[in-house]
Short mmCIF file of C-alpha atoms in Angstrom, two decimals:
data_model
loop_
_atom_site.label_atom_id
_atom_site.label_comp_id
_atom_site.label_asym_id
_atom_site.label_seq_id
_atom_site.Cartn_x
_atom_site.Cartn_y
_atom_site.Cartn_z
CA MET A 137 108.59 104.37 129.86
CA ILE A 138 104.74 104.73 129.35
CA GLY A 139 104.04 103.77 133.45
CA LYS A 140 106.76 106.07 134.47
CA LEU A 141 104.92 109.00 132.07
CA LYS A 142 101.77 107.90 133.22
CA LEU A 143 103.33 108.14 136.90
CA ILE A 144 104.24 111.77 136.10
CA SER A 145 101.18 112.85 134.58
CA GLU A 146 99.20 112.08 137.25
CA LYS A 147 101.18 113.59 140.20
CA ALA A 148 100.94 116.47 138.19
CA LYS A 149 97.28 116.24 138.32
CA GLN A 150 97.30 115.24 142.19
CA ASP A 151 99.22 118.88 143.25
CA LYS A 152 98.97 122.01 140.69
CA LYS A 153 102.06 123.22 142.14
CA MET A 154 104.74 120.53 142.73
CA LYS A 155 107.97 121.15 141.24
CA PHE A 156 109.31 117.78 139.70
CA THR A 157 112.96 117.71 140.47
CA SER A 158 114.53 114.39 138.85
CA LEU A 159 113.14 113.90 135.45
CA ALA A 160 116.53 113.49 133.34
CA HIS A 161 117.11 110.36 134.05
CA LEU A 162 113.87 109.04 131.92
CA ILE A 163 116.14 110.34 128.95
CA ASN A 164 118.13 107.25 128.99
CA GLU A 165 119.46 104.19 126.13
CA GLU A 166 116.26 101.84 126.60
CA ASN A 167 113.47 105.10 126.19
CA LEU A 168 115.53 107.17 123.73
CA ALA A 169 115.52 103.60 121.64
CA GLN A 170 111.52 103.54 121.45
CA CYS A 171 111.42 106.84 120.57
CA TYR A 172 114.29 106.01 117.11
CA LYS A 173 111.22 103.58 116.02
CA GLU A 174 109.09 106.73 116.16
CA LEU A 175 110.93 108.90 113.59
CA LYS A 176 110.53 108.54 110.30
CA LYS A 177 113.15 107.07 107.75
CA ASP A 178 112.71 109.04 104.65
CA ARG A 179 113.35 112.72 105.85
CA ALA A 180 116.06 114.82 105.38
CA CYS A 181 119.05 114.84 107.55
CA GLY A 182 120.60 117.54 109.64
CA ILE A 183 124.38 119.61 109.01
CA ASP A 184 125.98 116.30 110.27
CA GLY A 185 124.60 114.45 106.89
CA VAL A 186 123.51 111.46 109.09
CA THR A 187 120.41 109.38 108.46
CA VAL A 188 117.94 108.00 110.19
CA GLU A 189 118.89 105.00 108.53
CA GLU A 190 122.73 105.62 109.00
CA TYR A 191 121.93 106.09 112.70
CA GLY A 192 119.63 103.19 113.28
CA GLN A 193 122.90 100.64 111.97
CA LYS A 194 124.67 100.77 115.50
CA LEU A 195 121.80 102.70 117.34
CA GLU A 196 123.22 101.25 120.78
CA GLU A 197 126.48 102.70 120.49
CA ASN A 198 125.09 105.96 118.90
CA LEU A 199 122.98 105.72 122.22
CA LYS A 200 125.05 105.05 124.47
CA SER A 201 127.87 107.81 123.35
CA LEU A 202 124.09 110.27 123.55
CA VAL A 203 123.52 109.57 127.41
CA ASP A 204 126.71 109.43 128.02
CA ARG A 205 128.24 112.63 126.84
CA MET A 206 124.04 114.65 128.73
CA LYS A 207 125.23 112.78 132.10
CA SER A 208 129.12 114.66 131.62
CA LYS A 209 127.17 117.53 130.06
CA SER A 210 129.37 117.59 126.52
CA TYR A 211 125.64 116.95 125.14
CA ARG A 212 125.86 120.13 122.67
CA PRO A 213 122.62 120.15 120.53
CA GLN A 214 123.47 120.94 116.57
CA PRO A 215 122.80 123.35 115.34
CA VAL A 216 119.64 122.70 112.52
CA ARG A 217 120.45 123.23 108.93
CA ARG A 218 118.08 126.08 107.50
CA VAL A 219 116.90 125.66 104.69
CA TYR A 220 114.22 127.55 102.58
CA ILE A 221 110.96 126.85 100.12
CA PRO A 222 109.37 128.45 98.13
CA LYS A 223 105.96 130.17 99.10
CA PRO A 224 103.32 128.69 96.37
CA GLY A 225 102.39 131.85 94.25
CA LYS A 226 105.28 134.39 95.34
CA ASP A 227 107.97 135.40 95.23
CA GLU A 228 109.03 134.95 99.59
CA LYS A 229 110.31 131.22 100.45
CA ARG A 230 109.68 129.89 104.05
CA PRO A 231 112.23 129.26 106.43
CA LEU A 232 112.79 125.62 106.97
CA GLY A 233 115.07 124.29 110.26
CA ILE A 234 116.16 120.58 109.99
CA PRO A 235 117.73 119.32 113.42
CA SER A 236 120.44 115.83 112.84
CA VAL A 237 118.66 112.50 113.41
CA GLU A 238 120.89 112.78 117.43
CA ASP A 239 119.09 116.18 118.51
CA LYS A 240 115.37 115.02 117.87
CA LEU A 241 115.70 111.76 119.64
CA VAL A 242 116.52 113.21 123.05
CA GLN A 243 113.44 116.15 121.88
CA ILE A 244 111.03 112.66 121.63
CA MET A 245 111.27 112.39 125.13
CA ALA A 246 111.34 115.99 126.66
CA LYS A 247 108.77 116.02 124.65
CA LYS A 248 106.60 113.89 125.83
CA ILE A 249 108.31 114.02 129.23
CA LEU A 250 106.46 117.87 129.05
CA GLU A 251 103.47 116.72 127.94
CA ALA A 252 103.50 113.77 130.69
CA ILE A 253 103.06 117.05 133.16
CA TYR A 254 101.56 120.61 131.09
CA GLU A 255 98.75 118.23 129.85
CA GLN A 256 97.21 118.51 133.17
CA ASP A 257 97.51 122.01 133.32
CA PHE A 258 96.18 123.74 129.84
CA LEU A 259 92.92 125.00 129.51
CA GLU A 260 89.85 123.78 127.44
CA SER A 261 91.19 126.88 125.17
CA SER A 262 93.72 125.21 123.78
CA TYR A 263 93.78 123.41 120.83
CA GLY A 264 97.19 122.83 119.13
CA TYR A 265 99.59 120.25 118.91
CA ARG A 266 98.00 118.70 121.71
CA PRO A 267 97.08 114.82 122.08
CA GLY A 268 93.24 113.87 121.11
CA ARG A 269 93.00 117.19 120.03
CA SER A 270 93.54 118.54 116.07
CA THR A 271 92.60 122.03 114.35
CA HIS A 272 88.95 119.99 113.47
CA THR A 273 88.04 119.78 117.34
CA ALA A 274 89.10 123.65 117.34
CA ILE A 275 86.88 124.55 114.53
CA ASN A 276 84.01 122.16 116.55
CA ARG A 277 84.99 123.59 119.97
CA LEU A 278 83.74 127.91 117.86
CA ASP A 279 80.93 125.70 115.56
CA LYS A 280 79.24 125.01 119.31
CA VAL A 281 79.79 128.71 121.44
CA VAL A 282 78.84 130.58 118.00
CA MET A 283 75.12 128.37 117.75
CA THR A 284 74.28 127.91 121.58
CA LYS A 285 75.78 131.02 123.23
CA PRO A 286 75.06 134.71 122.87
CA ILE A 287 78.42 135.80 121.04
CA LYS A 288 77.51 138.66 118.04
CA THR A 289 81.05 139.93 118.48
CA ILE A 290 84.44 138.25 117.05
CA VAL A 291 88.09 139.10 117.04
CA GLU A 292 90.04 137.36 114.67
CA VAL A 293 94.18 137.81 117.01
CA ASP A 294 97.43 137.49 114.63
CA ILE A 295 100.97 137.44 116.81
CA LYS A 296 103.24 138.43 114.86
CA LYS A 297 105.79 136.51 114.24
CA PHE A 298 105.44 134.79 117.00
CA PHE A 299 107.63 131.35 116.49
CA ASP A 300 110.34 133.49 116.27
CA GLU A 301 109.97 136.32 118.90
CA VAL A 302 109.24 133.60 121.71
CA LYS A 303 111.57 134.96 123.95
CA HIS A 304 113.79 132.47 125.78
CA TYR A 305 113.72 133.85 129.39
CA TRP A 306 110.02 133.65 129.49
CA VAL A 307 110.06 129.65 127.76
CA ASN A 308 112.96 129.05 130.59
CA LYS A 309 110.36 130.68 133.34
CA GLY A 310 107.46 128.91 132.66
CA VAL A 311 109.24 125.62 132.40
CA GLU A 312 110.46 126.30 135.94
CA GLU A 313 107.18 127.01 137.53
CA ARG A 314 106.40 123.34 137.24
CA VAL A 315 110.13 121.77 136.56
CA SER A 316 113.36 121.60 138.91
CA ASP A 317 115.41 119.38 137.77
CA PRO A 318 118.75 121.57 137.15
CA ASN A 319 120.01 118.56 134.39
CA PHE A 320 116.22 119.21 132.66
CA LEU A 321 116.55 122.16 132.77
CA TRP A 322 120.38 122.16 131.16
CA LEU A 323 118.96 121.03 129.02
CA ILE A 324 116.66 122.98 127.90
CA ARG A 325 118.21 125.48 127.39
CA ARG A 326 120.63 123.58 125.32
CA PHE A 327 117.79 122.88 122.32
CA LEU A 328 117.20 126.91 122.47
CA LYS A 329 120.55 128.53 122.41
CA ALA A 330 121.22 125.64 118.90
CA GLY A 331 121.50 128.37 116.36
CA THR A 332 121.09 127.49 113.37
CA MET A 333 123.80 126.51 109.55
CA GLU A 334 122.86 128.32 106.69
CA GLU A 335 125.44 127.42 103.98
CA GLY A 336 127.93 127.29 106.19
CA ARG A 337 127.42 130.34 107.96
CA TYR A 338 126.77 129.59 112.10
CA THR A 339 123.65 131.61 113.89
CA PRO A 340 123.19 131.66 117.17
CA SER A 341 119.94 131.90 118.58
CA GLU A 342 119.35 134.53 120.83
CA MET A 343 115.15 134.61 120.27
CA GLY A 344 112.61 132.04 118.65
CA THR A 345 111.74 128.04 119.67
CA PRO A 346 114.25 125.65 117.40
CA GLN A 347 113.08 125.67 113.74
CA GLY A 348 112.20 122.17 113.05
CA GLY A 349 112.79 121.19 115.90
CA VAL A 350 109.80 118.49 117.72
CA ILE A 351 110.11 120.11 121.03
CA SER A 352 109.44 123.74 119.59
CA PRO A 353 105.37 123.43 119.36
CA VAL A 354 105.34 122.01 123.72
CA LEU A 355 107.52 125.09 124.58
CA ALA A 356 105.39 127.33 122.07
CA ASN A 357 101.90 125.82 124.73
CA ILE A 358 103.42 126.57 127.59
CA TYR A 359 104.97 130.22 126.37
CA LEU A 360 101.20 130.89 125.48
CA HIS A 361 99.28 129.62 127.96
CA TYR A 362 101.22 131.54 130.80
CA ALA A 363 100.42 134.78 128.59
CA LEU A 364 97.80 134.04 127.05
CA ASP A 365 95.73 131.57 128.51
CA GLN A 366 95.20 131.79 131.88
CA TRP A 367 95.38 135.59 131.63
CA PHE A 368 91.92 135.72 130.27
CA GLU A 369 90.46 132.82 131.78
CA ILE A 370 91.79 133.76 135.35
CA GLY A 371 91.90 137.52 134.55
CA PHE A 372 89.64 139.09 131.42
CA LYS A 373 87.03 136.78 131.50
CA SER A 374 86.28 137.81 135.40
CA SER A 375 85.38 141.02 134.96
CA ALA A 376 84.13 140.90 131.31
CA LYS A 377 80.27 141.88 131.35
CA GLY A 378 78.69 139.00 129.35
CA TYR A 379 79.94 135.66 127.47
CA ALA A 380 83.57 135.59 126.71
CA GLU A 381 85.39 132.26 124.90
CA LEU A 382 88.73 132.05 123.72
CA ILE A 383 90.06 129.28 121.12
CA ARG A 384 93.79 129.59 120.27
CA TYR A 385 95.35 126.57 118.29
CA ALA A 386 99.27 127.18 118.84
CA ASP A 387 99.64 130.94 117.71
CA ASP A 388 96.18 130.86 116.08
CA VAL A 389 93.97 132.88 118.25
CA VAL A 390 89.85 133.83 117.71
CA ALA A 391 87.98 135.04 120.95
CA ALA A 392 84.52 135.26 121.09
CA PHE A 393 82.09 137.93 122.96
CA GLU A 394 78.62 138.83 123.84
CA HIS A 395 78.89 142.18 124.31
CA ARG A 396 81.57 144.38 122.04
CA GLU A 397 82.40 146.15 125.22
CA ASP A 398 84.40 143.15 126.25
CA ALA A 399 85.64 142.44 122.60
CA GLU A 400 87.26 146.12 122.16
CA ARG A 401 88.93 146.16 125.55
CA PHE A 402 90.29 142.69 125.14
CA MET A 403 91.98 144.10 121.83
CA LYS A 404 93.46 146.74 123.31
CA GLU A 405 94.39 144.80 127.04
CA LEU A 406 95.33 142.17 124.35
CA GLU A 407 98.50 144.31 123.15
CA ASP A 408 99.49 145.57 126.19
CA ARG A 409 99.47 141.59 127.91
CA LEU A 410 101.95 140.31 125.22
CA ASN A 411 104.19 143.39 124.92
CA GLU A 412 104.64 142.12 128.54
CA PHE A 413 105.95 138.73 127.13
CA GLY A 414 107.80 140.42 124.45
CA LEU A 415 105.42 139.63 121.55
CA ARG A 416 103.92 141.58 119.62
CA VAL A 417 100.36 141.79 118.31
CA ASN A 418 99.48 142.37 114.15
CA LYS A 419 97.53 145.53 114.01
CA GLU A 420 96.92 144.92 110.48
CA LYS A 421 95.78 141.59 110.52
CA THR A 422 94.13 141.59 113.85
CA ARG A 423 90.88 142.32 113.57
CA MET A 424 87.11 142.64 115.08
CA VAL A 425 83.93 141.03 113.90
CA GLU A 426 80.20 141.95 113.86
CA PHE A 427 79.19 138.11 114.06
CA GLY A 428 76.44 135.33 115.71
CA LYS A 429 72.77 134.60 115.53
CA GLU A 430 71.09 138.29 115.90
CA VAL A 431 73.97 140.27 113.98
CA TRP A 432 73.17 137.86 111.58
CA GLU A 433 69.20 137.97 111.34
CA GLN A 434 69.28 141.57 111.64
CA GLY A 435 71.37 141.19 108.66
CA GLU A 436 69.29 139.82 106.97
CA ALA A 437 66.24 141.64 108.04
CA ASN A 438 68.01 144.62 106.60
CA GLN A 439 69.42 142.40 103.23
CA ARG A 440 73.18 143.88 104.45
CA LYS A 441 75.49 141.41 104.68
CA THR A 442 77.40 140.91 107.32
CA GLY A 443 81.63 140.13 108.06
CA THR A 444 83.19 136.81 108.22
CA PHE A 445 86.44 135.94 109.90
CA ASP A 446 88.72 133.86 108.71
CA PHE A 447 90.30 130.49 111.46
CA LEU A 448 92.31 127.46 110.67
CA GLY A 449 92.43 128.46 106.49
CA PHE A 450 88.39 128.19 106.56
CA THR A 451 86.62 131.73 105.97
CA HIS A 452 83.85 131.51 109.16
CA TYR A 453 80.52 132.98 108.34
CA GLY A 454 76.64 132.95 108.89
CA THR A 455 74.41 131.86 106.61
CA ALA A 456 70.86 130.00 106.34
CA SER A 457 69.94 126.34 107.01
CA ARG A 458 67.50 124.86 104.79
CA ARG A 459 64.86 125.06 107.66
CA GLY A 460 65.60 129.68 107.33
CA LYS A 461 67.51 129.27 110.46
CA PHE A 462 70.96 130.80 110.99
CA ILE A 463 73.96 128.04 111.83
CA MET A 464 77.11 129.25 110.77
CA GLY A 465 79.25 127.93 107.32
CA HIS A 466 82.28 126.95 106.80
CA LYS A 467 84.61 126.74 103.75
CA THR A 468 88.36 127.06 102.82
CA ALA A 469 89.73 130.41 102.51
CA LYS A 470 90.52 131.96 99.49
CA LYS A 471 93.79 132.30 99.91
CA LYS A 472 94.30 128.29 100.65
CA LEU A 473 92.61 127.24 98.49
CA ALA A 474 94.47 128.84 95.59
CA MET A 475 97.20 128.05 97.27
CA SER A 476 96.59 124.49 97.37
CA ILE A 477 95.86 124.36 93.36
CA MET A 478 98.95 126.22 93.27
CA GLN A 479 101.36 123.84 95.44
CA THR A 480 99.48 120.88 93.66
CA LYS A 481 100.46 123.24 89.80
CA GLU A 482 104.11 122.63 91.43
CA TRP A 483 103.83 119.66 92.37
CA LEU A 484 102.40 118.71 88.72
CA ARG A 485 105.46 120.81 86.83
CA LYS A 486 108.44 118.48 88.74
CA ILE A 487 107.57 114.83 88.46
CA ARG A 488 105.65 115.07 85.23
CA ASN A 489 108.98 114.42 82.70
CA LYS A 490 110.42 112.71 85.66
CA CYS A 491 108.29 109.47 85.39
CA ARG A 492 105.16 107.96 83.74
CA MET A 493 101.59 108.89 84.83
CA LYS A 494 101.15 105.88 85.92
CA GLU A 495 103.78 105.91 87.79
CA TRP A 496 103.27 109.92 89.82
CA TRP A 497 99.33 109.06 89.33
CA PRO A 498 98.81 107.26 92.95
CA THR A 499 100.82 109.99 94.61
CA LEU A 500 98.67 112.91 93.15
CA ILE A 501 95.34 110.36 94.93
CA ALA A 502 96.67 110.65 97.66
CA LYS A 503 97.29 114.49 98.07
CA LEU A 504 93.82 114.73 97.34
CA ARG A 505 93.08 112.47 100.03
CA GLY A 506 94.93 114.64 102.38
CA HIS A 507 93.22 117.81 101.17
CA TYR A 508 90.04 116.48 101.43
CA ASN A 509 90.76 114.89 104.71
CA TYR A 510 91.75 118.23 106.13
CA TYR A 511 89.08 120.73 104.66
CA GLY A 512 86.52 118.21 104.63
CA ILE A 513 84.66 119.82 106.94
CA SER A 514 79.94 120.13 107.22
CA GLY A 515 79.04 121.66 104.52
CA ASN A 516 82.24 122.51 102.41
CA MET A 517 81.38 120.28 99.97
CA ARG A 518 81.75 123.24 97.33
CA SER A 519 85.43 124.10 97.81
CA LEU A 520 85.95 120.21 98.13
CA ARG A 521 84.47 120.21 94.39
CA GLN A 522 86.76 123.63 93.00
CA PHE A 523 89.84 121.83 94.35
CA TYR A 524 88.88 118.86 92.19
CA SER A 525 87.71 120.76 89.39
CA GLY A 526 90.90 122.95 89.67
CA VAL A 527 93.29 119.76 89.92
CA ILE A 528 91.45 117.42 87.02
CA ARG A 529 92.33 120.85 85.19
CA LEU A 530 95.55 121.51 85.58
CA VAL A 531 96.46 117.49 85.38
CA PHE A 532 95.19 117.49 81.66
CA LYS A 533 97.39 121.15 80.85
CA TRP A 534 100.51 119.40 82.25
CA VAL A 535 100.32 115.88 80.33
CA ASN A 536 100.18 118.16 77.04
CA ARG A 537 102.91 120.26 77.58
CA ARG A 538 105.36 116.84 78.06
CA SER A 539 106.00 117.44 74.29
CA GLN A 540 105.10 120.58 71.64
CA LYS A 541 102.45 117.87 70.58
CA LYS A 542 99.03 117.06 72.40
CA SER A 543 99.48 113.81 74.22
CA MET A 544 95.97 113.35 75.53
CA ASN A 545 92.64 115.37 73.69
CA TRP A 546 89.98 115.24 76.83
CA ASP A 547 87.22 113.14 75.51
CA ARG A 548 91.17 110.34 75.68
CA TYR A 549 91.25 112.40 79.71
CA LEU A 550 87.84 111.26 80.59
CA LYS A 551 88.16 107.79 79.65
CA TYR A 552 92.02 107.93 81.03
CA LEU A 553 90.02 108.56 84.78
CA ARG A 554 87.24 106.64 84.51
CA VAL A 555 89.72 103.54 84.08
CA HIS A 556 91.59 105.51 86.95
CA PRO A 557 89.66 107.92 88.84
CA LEU A 558 90.62 110.46 90.94
CA THR A 559 89.36 110.15 95.15
CA LEU A 560 86.15 112.40 94.46
CA PRO A 561 85.48 115.37 97.54
CA LYS A 562 84.23 113.68 100.33
CA ILE A 563 82.93 114.79 104.09
CA TYR A 564 85.22 113.34 106.64
CA HIS A 565 84.34 115.76 109.56
CA ASN A 566 80.74 115.87 110.81
CA LEU A 567 80.83 118.94 113.46
CA TYR A 568 78.13 117.39 115.28
CA THR A 569 79.99 114.55 115.65
CA LEU A 570 83.54 115.01 114.58
CA ARG A 571 83.72 111.17 113.87
CA PRO A 572 84.81 110.02 110.41
CA ILE A 573 81.78 109.02 107.90
CA TYR A 574 82.44 106.50 106.12
#
């Protein structure tokens, strides 16, 4: 499988106009068996109720049946099982789609094929759900642009309900730019039209990418590659008066400009451009902020606060280095910090009476480490400590709510922490090298 995908990548890189005519045959029993090894065994099952382990008990037989059905075009991706999970601190709930094990396998292989082709086309401005890239590489790029280029204006972009409003027509058109294999294109259309099942009620999919689908991120990247990235790089930048840079992580977008006029024109033309592709700009959340070295220095001279903006869970702001020079600061966004604490609170509330403290303590440590691993970037130690302190207080509170009588006073709790310490805040990502710090 690796050899075939590498060959596809090489051909796609050598000829940017090449259309691949034979891809569906790669979704065979051998490659699907490799994809099965990538599935996590503890994930929820789809509408058929089949778990990963159950599917694997007759793996060879199941895969043969699956491939035969794809060849005869009798394969029908099952609707995703839609469930709702509460949003921390809100009355709203977030929809979550759970595909069947069989459909996950096909999507994993289709995703690998599409990535082999489109990774040769995707631009440097795109960071989301791509091999070797992450939120931290996107933030690092943003940091370097602001610190090394004459940036004076940032546009914080919000695309309204992107994953729900993606138009299938444009997804198919994007895939057809590089793929002409009718069987592979048929498979993509099948996934887009699979629909959802909620409380026994089927809803067809008229728009949007497969909720919870493994293939959704790469389809979204293909969509925005043509709708946004190429337009900005080839069309907009060529007519800009000064420096301009777009940074996109999936549907999270920021654009940096040297001249305010370019930023204003970008906001107007962006709306028109996205409308052409059936998308909408969220005007309430899309905004322009004066930001950069010169803006910060003027603010300092006039004793005036400068603007901030949010991107990928962080609030980005101007501040002074130890030498008094401008640097770009990054801290956990207030909403994200509050949400992380609320999620921990909800977890503690559910777990505290189900098992003993020593049994859930390692999970709590893992949760802390996970938070630090994401938010632990240079300069964000204060926010990490706020999260740590918040968790310490929450644990003490919920431990003492196990019964009407307080089971542990503060002194005893501190002694317990000394014997069973929770992971302390730690910076994992240095914005200068982005290598883990040990």
